JSON list of C-alpha atoms in Angstrom, two decimals:
[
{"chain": "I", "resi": 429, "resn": "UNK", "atom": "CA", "xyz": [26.85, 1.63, 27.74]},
{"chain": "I", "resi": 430, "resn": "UNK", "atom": "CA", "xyz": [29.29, 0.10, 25.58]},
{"chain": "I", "resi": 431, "resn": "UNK", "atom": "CA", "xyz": [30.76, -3.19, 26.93]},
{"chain": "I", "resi": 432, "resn": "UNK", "atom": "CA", "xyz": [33.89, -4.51, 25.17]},
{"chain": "I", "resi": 433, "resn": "UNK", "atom": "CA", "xyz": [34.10, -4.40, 21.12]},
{"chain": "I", "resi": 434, "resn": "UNK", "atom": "CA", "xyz": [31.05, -5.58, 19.65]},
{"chain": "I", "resi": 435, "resn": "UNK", "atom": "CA", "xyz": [30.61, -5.51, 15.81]},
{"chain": "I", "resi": 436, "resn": "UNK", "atom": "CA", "xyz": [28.49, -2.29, 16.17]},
{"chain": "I", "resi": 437, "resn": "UNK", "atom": "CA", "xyz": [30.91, -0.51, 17.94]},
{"chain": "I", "resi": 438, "resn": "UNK", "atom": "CA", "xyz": [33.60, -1.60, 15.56]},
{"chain": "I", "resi": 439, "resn": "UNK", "atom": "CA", "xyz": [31.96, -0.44, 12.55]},
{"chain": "I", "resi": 440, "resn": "UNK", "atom": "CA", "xyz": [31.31, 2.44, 13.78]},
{"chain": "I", "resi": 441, "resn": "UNK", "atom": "CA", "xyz": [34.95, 3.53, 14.49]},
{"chain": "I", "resi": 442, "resn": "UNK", "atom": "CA", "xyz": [35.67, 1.95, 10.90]},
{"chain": "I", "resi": 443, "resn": "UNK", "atom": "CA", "xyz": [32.84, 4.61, 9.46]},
{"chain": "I", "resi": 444, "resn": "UNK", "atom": "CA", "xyz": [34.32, 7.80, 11.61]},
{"chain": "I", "resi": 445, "resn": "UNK", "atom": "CA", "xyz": [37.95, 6.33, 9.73]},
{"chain": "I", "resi": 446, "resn": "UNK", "atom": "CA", "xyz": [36.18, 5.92, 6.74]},
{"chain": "I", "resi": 447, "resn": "UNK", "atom": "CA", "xyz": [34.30, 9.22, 6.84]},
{"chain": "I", "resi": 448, "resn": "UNK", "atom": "CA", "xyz": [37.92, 11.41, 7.83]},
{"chain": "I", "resi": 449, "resn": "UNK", "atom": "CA", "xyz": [39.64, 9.65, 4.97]},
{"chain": "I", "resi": 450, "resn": "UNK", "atom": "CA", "xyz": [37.20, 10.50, 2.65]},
{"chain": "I", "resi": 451, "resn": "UNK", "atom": "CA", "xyz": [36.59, 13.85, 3.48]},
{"chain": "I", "resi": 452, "resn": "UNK", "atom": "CA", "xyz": [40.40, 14.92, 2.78]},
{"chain": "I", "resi": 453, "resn": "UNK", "atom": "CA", "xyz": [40.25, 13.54, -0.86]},
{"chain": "I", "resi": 454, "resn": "UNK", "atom": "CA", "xyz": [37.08, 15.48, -1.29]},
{"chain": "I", "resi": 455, "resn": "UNK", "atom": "CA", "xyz": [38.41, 18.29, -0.09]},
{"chain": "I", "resi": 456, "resn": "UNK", "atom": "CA", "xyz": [41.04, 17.56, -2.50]},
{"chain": "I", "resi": 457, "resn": "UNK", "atom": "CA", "xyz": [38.64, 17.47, -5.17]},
{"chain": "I", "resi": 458, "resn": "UNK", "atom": "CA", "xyz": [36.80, 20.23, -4.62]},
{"chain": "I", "resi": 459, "resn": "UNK", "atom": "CA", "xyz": [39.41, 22.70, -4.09]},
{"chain": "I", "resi": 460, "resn": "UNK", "atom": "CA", "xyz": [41.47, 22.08, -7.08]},
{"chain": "I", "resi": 461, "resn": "UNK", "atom": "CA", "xyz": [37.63, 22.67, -9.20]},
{"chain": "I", "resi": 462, "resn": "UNK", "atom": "CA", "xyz": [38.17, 26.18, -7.08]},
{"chain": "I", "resi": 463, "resn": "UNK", "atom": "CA", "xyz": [34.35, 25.38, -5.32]},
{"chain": "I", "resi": 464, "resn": "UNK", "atom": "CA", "xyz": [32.85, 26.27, -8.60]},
{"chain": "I", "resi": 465, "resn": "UNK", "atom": "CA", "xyz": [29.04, 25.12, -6.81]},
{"chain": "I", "resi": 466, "resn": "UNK", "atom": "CA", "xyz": [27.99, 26.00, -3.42]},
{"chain": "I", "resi": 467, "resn": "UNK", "atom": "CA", "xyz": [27.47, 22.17, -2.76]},
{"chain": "I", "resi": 468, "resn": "UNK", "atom": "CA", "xyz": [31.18, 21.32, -3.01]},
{"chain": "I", "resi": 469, "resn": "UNK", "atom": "CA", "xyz": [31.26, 23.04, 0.49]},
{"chain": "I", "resi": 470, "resn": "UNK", "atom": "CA", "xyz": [28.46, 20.49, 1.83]},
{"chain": "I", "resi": 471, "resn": "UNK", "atom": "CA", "xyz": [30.70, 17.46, 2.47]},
{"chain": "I", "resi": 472, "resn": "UNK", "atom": "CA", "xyz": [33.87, 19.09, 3.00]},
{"chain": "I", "resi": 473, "resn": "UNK", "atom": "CA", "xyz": [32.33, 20.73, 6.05]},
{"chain": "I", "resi": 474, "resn": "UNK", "atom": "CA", "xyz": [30.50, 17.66, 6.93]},
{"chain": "I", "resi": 475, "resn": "UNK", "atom": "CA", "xyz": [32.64, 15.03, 6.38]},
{"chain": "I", "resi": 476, "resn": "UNK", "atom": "CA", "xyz": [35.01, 16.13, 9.46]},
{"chain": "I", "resi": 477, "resn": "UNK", "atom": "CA", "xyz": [32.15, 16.58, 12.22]},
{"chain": "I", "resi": 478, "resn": "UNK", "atom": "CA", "xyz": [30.54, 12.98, 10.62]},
{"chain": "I", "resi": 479, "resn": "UNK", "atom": "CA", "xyz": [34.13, 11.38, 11.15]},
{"chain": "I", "resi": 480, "resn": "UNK", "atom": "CA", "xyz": [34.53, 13.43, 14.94]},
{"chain": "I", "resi": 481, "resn": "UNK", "atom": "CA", "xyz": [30.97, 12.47, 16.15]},
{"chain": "I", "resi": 482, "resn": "UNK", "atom": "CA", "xyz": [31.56, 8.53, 14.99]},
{"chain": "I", "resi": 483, "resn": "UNK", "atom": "CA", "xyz": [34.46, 8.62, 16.62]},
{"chain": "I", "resi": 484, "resn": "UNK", "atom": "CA", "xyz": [33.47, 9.76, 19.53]},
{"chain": "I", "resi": 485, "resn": "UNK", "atom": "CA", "xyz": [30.30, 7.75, 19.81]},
{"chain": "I", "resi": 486, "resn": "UNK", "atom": "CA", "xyz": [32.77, 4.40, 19.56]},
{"chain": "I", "resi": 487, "resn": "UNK", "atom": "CA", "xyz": [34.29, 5.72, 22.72]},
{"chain": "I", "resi": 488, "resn": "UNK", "atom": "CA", "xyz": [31.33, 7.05, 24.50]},
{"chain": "I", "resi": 489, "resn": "UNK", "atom": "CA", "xyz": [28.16, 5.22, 23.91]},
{"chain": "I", "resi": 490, "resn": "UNK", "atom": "CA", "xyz": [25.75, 8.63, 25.21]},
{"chain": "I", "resi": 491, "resn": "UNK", "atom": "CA", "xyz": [21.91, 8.32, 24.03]},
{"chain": "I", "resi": 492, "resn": "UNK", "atom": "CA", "xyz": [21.66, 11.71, 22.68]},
{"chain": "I", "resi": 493, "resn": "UNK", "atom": "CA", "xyz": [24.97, 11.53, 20.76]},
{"chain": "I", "resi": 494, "resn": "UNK", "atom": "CA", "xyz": [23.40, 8.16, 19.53]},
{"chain": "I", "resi": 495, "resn": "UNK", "atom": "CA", "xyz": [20.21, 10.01, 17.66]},
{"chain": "I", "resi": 496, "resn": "UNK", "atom": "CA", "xyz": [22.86, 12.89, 16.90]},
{"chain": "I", "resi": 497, "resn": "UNK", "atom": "CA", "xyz": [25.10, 10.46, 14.50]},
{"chain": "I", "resi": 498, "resn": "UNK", "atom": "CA", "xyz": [22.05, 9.00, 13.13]},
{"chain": "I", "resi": 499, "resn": "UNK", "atom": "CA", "xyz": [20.47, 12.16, 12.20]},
{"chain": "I", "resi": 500, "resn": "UNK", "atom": "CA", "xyz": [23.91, 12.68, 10.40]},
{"chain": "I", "resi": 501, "resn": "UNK", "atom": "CA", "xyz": [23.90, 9.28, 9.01]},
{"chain": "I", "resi": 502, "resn": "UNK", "atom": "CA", "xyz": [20.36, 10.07, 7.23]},
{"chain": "I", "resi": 503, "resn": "UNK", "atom": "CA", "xyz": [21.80, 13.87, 5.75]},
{"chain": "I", "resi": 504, "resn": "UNK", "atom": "CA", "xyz": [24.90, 11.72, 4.69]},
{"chain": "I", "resi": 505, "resn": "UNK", "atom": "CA", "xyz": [23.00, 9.34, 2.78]},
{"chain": "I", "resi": 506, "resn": "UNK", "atom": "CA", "xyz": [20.28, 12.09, 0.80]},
{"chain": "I", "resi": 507, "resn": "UNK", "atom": "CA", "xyz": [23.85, 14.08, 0.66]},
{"chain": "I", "resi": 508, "resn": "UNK", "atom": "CA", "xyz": [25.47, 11.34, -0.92]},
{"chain": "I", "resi": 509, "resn": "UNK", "atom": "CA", "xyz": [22.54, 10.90, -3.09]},
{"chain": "I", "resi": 510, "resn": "UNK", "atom": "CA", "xyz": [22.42, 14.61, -4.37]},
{"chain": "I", "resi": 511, "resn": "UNK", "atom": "CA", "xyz": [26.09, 14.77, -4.55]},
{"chain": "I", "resi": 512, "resn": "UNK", "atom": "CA", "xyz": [25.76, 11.40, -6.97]},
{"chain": "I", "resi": 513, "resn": "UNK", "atom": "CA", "xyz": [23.79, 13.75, -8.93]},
{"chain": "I", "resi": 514, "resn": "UNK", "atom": "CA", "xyz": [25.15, 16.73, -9.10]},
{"chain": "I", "resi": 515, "resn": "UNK", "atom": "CA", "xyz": [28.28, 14.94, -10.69]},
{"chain": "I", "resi": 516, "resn": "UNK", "atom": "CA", "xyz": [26.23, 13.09, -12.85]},
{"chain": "I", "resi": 517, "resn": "UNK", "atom": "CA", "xyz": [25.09, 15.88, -14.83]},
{"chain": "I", "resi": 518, "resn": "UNK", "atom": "CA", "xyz": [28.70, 17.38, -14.25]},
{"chain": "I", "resi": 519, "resn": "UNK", "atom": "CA", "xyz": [29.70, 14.35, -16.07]},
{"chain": "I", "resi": 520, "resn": "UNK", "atom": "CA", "xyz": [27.37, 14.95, -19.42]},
{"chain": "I", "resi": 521, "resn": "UNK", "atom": "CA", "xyz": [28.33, 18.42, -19.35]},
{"chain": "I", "resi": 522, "resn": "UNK", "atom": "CA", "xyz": [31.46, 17.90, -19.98]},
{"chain": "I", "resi": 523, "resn": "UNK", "atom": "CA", "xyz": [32.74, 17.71, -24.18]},
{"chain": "I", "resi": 524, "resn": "UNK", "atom": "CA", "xyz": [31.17, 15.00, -25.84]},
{"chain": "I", "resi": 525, "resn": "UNK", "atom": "CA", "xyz": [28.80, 14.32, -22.52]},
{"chain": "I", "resi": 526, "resn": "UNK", "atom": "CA", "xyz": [27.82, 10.62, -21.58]},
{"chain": "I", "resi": 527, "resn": "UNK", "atom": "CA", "xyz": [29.47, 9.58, -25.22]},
{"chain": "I", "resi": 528, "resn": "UNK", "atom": "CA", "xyz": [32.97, 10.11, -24.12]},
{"chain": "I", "resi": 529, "resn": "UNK", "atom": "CA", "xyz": [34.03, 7.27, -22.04]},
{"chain": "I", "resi": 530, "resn": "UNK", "atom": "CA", "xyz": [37.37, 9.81, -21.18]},
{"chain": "I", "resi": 531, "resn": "UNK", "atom": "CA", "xyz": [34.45, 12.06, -19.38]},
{"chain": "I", "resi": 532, "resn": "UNK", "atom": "CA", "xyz": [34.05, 9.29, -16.82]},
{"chain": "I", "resi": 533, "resn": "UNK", "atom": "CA", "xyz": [37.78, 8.71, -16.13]},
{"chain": "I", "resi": 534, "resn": "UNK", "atom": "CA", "xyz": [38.64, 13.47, -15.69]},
{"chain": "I", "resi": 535, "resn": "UNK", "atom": "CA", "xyz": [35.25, 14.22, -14.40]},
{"chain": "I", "resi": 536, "resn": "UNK", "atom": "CA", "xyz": [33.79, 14.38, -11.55]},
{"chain": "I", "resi": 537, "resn": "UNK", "atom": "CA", "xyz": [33.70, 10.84, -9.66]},
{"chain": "I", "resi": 538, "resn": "UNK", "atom": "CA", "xyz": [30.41, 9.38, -9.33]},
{"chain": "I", "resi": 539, "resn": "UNK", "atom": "CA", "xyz": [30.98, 6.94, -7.67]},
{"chain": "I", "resi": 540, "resn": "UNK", "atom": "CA", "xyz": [32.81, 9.10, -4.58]},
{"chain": "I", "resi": 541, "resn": "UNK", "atom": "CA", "xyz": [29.20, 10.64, -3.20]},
{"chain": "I", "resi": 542, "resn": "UNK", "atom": "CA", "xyz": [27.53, 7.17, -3.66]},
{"chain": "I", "resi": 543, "resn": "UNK", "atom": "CA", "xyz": [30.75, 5.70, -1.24]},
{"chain": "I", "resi": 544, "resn": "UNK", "atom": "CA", "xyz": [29.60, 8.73, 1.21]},
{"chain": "I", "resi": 545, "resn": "UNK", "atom": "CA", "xyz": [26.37, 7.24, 1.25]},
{"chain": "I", "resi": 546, "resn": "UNK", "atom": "CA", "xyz": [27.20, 3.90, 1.38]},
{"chain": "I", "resi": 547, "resn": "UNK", "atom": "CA", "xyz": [29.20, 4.43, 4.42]},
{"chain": "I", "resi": 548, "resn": "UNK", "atom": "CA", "xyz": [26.39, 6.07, 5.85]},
{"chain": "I", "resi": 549, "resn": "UNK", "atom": "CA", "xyz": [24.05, 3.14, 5.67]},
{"chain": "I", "resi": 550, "resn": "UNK", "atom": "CA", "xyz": [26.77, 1.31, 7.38]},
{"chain": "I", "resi": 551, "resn": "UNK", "atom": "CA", "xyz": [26.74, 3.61, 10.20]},
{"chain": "I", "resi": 552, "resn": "UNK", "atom": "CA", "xyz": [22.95, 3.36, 10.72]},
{"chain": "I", "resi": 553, "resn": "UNK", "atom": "CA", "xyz": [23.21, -0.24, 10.24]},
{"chain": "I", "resi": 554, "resn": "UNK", "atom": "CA", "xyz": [25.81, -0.42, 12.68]},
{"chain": "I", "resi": 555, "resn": "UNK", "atom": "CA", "xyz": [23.79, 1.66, 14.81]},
{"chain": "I", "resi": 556, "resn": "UNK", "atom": "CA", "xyz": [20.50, -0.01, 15.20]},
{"chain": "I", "resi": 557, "resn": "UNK", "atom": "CA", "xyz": [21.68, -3.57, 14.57]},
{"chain": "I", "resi": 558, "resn": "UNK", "atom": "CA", "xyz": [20.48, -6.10, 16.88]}
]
């Protein structure tokens, strides 16, 4: 049972905010590449119900919405990790590949998947700390 505002709970409100605002410039993203790859649906889909259920979980500290969000927090972060990849190699596939410092600046971000696991971690931390 939550009592007052502890860090924990605080940071994990900030990674539900984090996780909504995130998912609608991915879903930017993704839809103006028209979905070319079946993964681009994987965080737009996710995103949302990872922002809802941290949310939620700030407000209502339930046990089994507790391993819920942390089961999310671990797809988030091998997610992020794939996603990190998957642009990546969208990167060097691009004209001129890895060479073309330009490829970094229109591809595909790399850095945005690493963020979505980044703020993963931070929920689990947030989670299980102390």
């Amino acid at each position: 049972m939550w009592h007052g505002w502890p860090i924990e709970r605080v940071l994990i409100l900030f990674t539900g905010l984090a996780f909504a605002l995130v998912a609608v410039q991915v879903t930017l993203f993704h839809s103006r590449q028209n979905f070319r790859h079946w993964a681009m649906w994987v965080p737009v889909i996710e995103l949302p119900i990872f922002a809802v259920t941290a949310i939620v979980l700030s407000f209502v500290d339930a046990g089994w919405l507790r391993w819920v969000f942390a089961f999310m927090m671990v797809v988030g972060m091998a997610g992020g990790l794939y996603g990190g990849y998957l642009h990546t190699v969208g990167v060097g596939q691009r004209v001129g590949g890895f060479s073309q410092g330009q490829n970094f600046q229109v591809g595909p971000p790399i850095i945005l998947p690493l963020l979505i696991t980044a703020v993963s971690a931070l929920g689990l931390i947030a989670l299980y700390w102390g």
